[in-house]
Short mmCIF file of C-alpha atoms in Angstrom, two decimals:
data_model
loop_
_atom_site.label_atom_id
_atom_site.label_comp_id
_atom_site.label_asym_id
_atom_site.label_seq_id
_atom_site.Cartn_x
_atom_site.Cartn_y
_atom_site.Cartn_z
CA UNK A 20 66.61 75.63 50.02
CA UNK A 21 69.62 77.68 49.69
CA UNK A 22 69.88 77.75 53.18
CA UNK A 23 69.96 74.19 53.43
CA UNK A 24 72.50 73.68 51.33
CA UNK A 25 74.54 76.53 52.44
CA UNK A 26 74.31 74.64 56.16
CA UNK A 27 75.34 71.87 54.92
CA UNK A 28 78.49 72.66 52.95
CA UNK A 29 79.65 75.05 55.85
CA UNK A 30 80.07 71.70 57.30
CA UNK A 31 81.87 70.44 54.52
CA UNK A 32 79.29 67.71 54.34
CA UNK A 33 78.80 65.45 50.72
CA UNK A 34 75.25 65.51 49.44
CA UNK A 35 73.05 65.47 46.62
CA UNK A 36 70.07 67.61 45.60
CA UNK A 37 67.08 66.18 44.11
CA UNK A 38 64.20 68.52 42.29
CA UNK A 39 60.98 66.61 42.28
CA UNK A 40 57.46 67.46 41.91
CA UNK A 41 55.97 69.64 44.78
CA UNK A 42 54.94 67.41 47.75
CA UNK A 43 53.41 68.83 50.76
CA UNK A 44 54.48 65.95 52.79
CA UNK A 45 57.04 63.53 53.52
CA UNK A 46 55.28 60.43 52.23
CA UNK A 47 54.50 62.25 48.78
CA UNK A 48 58.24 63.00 48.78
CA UNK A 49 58.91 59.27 48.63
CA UNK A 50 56.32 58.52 45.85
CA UNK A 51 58.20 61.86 43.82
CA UNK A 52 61.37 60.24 44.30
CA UNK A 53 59.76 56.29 43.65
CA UNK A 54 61.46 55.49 47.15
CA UNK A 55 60.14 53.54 49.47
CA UNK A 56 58.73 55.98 52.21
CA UNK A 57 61.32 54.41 55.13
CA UNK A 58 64.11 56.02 53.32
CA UNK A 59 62.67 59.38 53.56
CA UNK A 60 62.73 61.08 57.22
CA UNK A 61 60.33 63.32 58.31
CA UNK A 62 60.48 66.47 60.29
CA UNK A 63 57.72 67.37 62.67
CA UNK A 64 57.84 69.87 65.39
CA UNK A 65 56.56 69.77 68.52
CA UNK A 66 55.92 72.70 71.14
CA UNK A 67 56.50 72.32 74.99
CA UNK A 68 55.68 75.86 76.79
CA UNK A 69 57.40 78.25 74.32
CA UNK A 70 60.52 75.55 73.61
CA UNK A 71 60.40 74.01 69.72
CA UNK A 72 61.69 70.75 69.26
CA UNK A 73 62.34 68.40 65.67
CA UNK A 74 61.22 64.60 65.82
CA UNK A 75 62.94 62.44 63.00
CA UNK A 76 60.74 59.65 62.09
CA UNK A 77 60.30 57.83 58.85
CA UNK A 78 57.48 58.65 56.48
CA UNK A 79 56.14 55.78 56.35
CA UNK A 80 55.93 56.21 60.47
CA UNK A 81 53.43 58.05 62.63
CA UNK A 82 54.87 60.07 65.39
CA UNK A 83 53.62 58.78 68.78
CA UNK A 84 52.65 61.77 70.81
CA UNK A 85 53.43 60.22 74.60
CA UNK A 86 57.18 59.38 73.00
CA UNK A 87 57.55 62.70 72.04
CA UNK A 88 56.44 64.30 75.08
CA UNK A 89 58.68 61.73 77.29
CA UNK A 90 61.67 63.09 74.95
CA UNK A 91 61.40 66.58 75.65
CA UNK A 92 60.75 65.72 79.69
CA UNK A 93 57.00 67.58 78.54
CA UNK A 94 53.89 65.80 79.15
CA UNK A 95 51.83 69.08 77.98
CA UNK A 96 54.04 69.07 74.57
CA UNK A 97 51.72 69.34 71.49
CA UNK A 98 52.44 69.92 67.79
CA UNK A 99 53.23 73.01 66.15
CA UNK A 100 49.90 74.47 64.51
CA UNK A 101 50.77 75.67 60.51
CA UNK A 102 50.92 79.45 62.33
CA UNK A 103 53.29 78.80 64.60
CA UNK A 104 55.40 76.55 61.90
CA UNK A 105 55.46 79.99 59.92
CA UNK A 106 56.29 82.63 62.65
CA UNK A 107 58.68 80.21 63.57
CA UNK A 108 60.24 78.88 60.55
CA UNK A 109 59.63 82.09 58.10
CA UNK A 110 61.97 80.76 55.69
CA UNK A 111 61.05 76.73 54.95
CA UNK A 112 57.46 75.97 53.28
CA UNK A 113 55.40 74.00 55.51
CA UNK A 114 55.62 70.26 55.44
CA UNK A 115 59.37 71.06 54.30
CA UNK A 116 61.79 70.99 57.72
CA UNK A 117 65.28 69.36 57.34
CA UNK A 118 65.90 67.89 60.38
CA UNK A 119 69.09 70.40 60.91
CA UNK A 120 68.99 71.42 64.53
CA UNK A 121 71.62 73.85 64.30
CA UNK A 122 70.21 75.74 61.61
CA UNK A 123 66.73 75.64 62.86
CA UNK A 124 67.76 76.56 66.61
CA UNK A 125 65.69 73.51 68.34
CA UNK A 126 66.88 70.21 69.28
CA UNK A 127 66.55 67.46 67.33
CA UNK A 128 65.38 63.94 68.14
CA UNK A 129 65.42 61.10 65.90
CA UNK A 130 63.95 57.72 66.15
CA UNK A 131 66.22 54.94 65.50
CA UNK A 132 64.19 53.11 62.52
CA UNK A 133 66.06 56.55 60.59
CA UNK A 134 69.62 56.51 61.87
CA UNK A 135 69.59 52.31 60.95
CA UNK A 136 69.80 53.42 57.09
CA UNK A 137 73.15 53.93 55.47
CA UNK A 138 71.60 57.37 53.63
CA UNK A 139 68.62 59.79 54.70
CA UNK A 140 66.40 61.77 52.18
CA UNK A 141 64.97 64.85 53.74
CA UNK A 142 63.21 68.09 52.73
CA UNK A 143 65.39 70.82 51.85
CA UNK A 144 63.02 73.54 53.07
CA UNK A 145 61.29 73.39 49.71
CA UNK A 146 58.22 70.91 48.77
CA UNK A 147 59.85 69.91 45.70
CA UNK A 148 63.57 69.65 46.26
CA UNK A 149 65.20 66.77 48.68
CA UNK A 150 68.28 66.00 49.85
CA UNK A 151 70.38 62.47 49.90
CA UNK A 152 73.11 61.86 52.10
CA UNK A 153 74.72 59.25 54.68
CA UNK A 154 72.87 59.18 57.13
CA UNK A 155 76.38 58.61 59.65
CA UNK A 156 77.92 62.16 58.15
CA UNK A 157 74.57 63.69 58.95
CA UNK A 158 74.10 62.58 62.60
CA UNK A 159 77.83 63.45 63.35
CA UNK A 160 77.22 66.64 62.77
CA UNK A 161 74.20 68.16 63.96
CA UNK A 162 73.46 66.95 67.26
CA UNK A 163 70.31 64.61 68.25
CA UNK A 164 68.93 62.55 70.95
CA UNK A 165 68.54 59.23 69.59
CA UNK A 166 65.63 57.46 71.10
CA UNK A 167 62.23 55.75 69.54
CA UNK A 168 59.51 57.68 68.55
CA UNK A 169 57.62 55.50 67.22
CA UNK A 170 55.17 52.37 67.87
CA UNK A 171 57.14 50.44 65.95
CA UNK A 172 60.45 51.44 67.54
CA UNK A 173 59.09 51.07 70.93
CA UNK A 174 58.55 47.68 70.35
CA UNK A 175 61.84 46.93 69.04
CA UNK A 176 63.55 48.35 71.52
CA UNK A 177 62.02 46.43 74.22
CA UNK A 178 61.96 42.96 72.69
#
């Protein structure tokens, strides 16, 4: 967590913390918090050869796998098994990624149905602390492909 919030504040951004109940996954984040789950995004990492990469979807989304793999130009990409999540991520409990690209050292992409809302709740590396902030301050500085990731965002974007 403290490297979270350390990230954060080296980039003089605004935020608030929020301690909850442990929740091993986005989704029970929401129901800590008594959110609805489209407020809080999700972090889930995919794998493409030996390349890492963070998709940004809601919680109350599922990540589509063939939108993920167009976004990373992969078709092979996969998700991250819990082992490689650890080796990779050593220092954020599993089910617990901020979607921080720079601090994590993968690119980020992030469906639209998340940068829509005026604030984002995410993991702060912890299962039972969150973060709250614009969304806008967020996105302006860490970079991220913006592009849908989703069902439900694919079908928005084309009607």
């Amino acid at each position: 967590m403290a490297y979270v919030m350390d990230h954060l504040l080296g980039r003089g951004l605004t935020f608030t913390v929020i301690p909850h109940p442990k929740t091993p996954t986005a989704s029970g984040e929401a129901h800590a918090l008594h959110i609805a789950e489209g407020l809080v995004a999700k972090t889930i990492v995919i794998v493409a050869g030996d390349a890492a990469a963070l998709m940004v979807i809601p919680a109350s989304r599922k990540l589509d796998m063939v939108l993920a793999a167009e976004a990373v130009g992969a078709p092979a990409a996969r998700l991250a098994t819990e082992r490689e999540l650890q080796e990779r991520f050593p220092d954020f409990e599993l089910g617990a990624l901020p979607p921080l690209s720079t601090l994590l050292s993968a690119p980020a992409y992030v469906d639209p149905a998340v940068v829509e809302r005026d604030e984002i709740v995410f993991a702060a590396g912890r299962q039972d602390v969150s973060i709250r902030m614009t969304t806008a301050a967020l996105f302006a500085s860490e970079p991220a492909g913006v592009l849908p990731l989703t069902i439900e965002s694919m079908a928005a974007s084309v009607s």
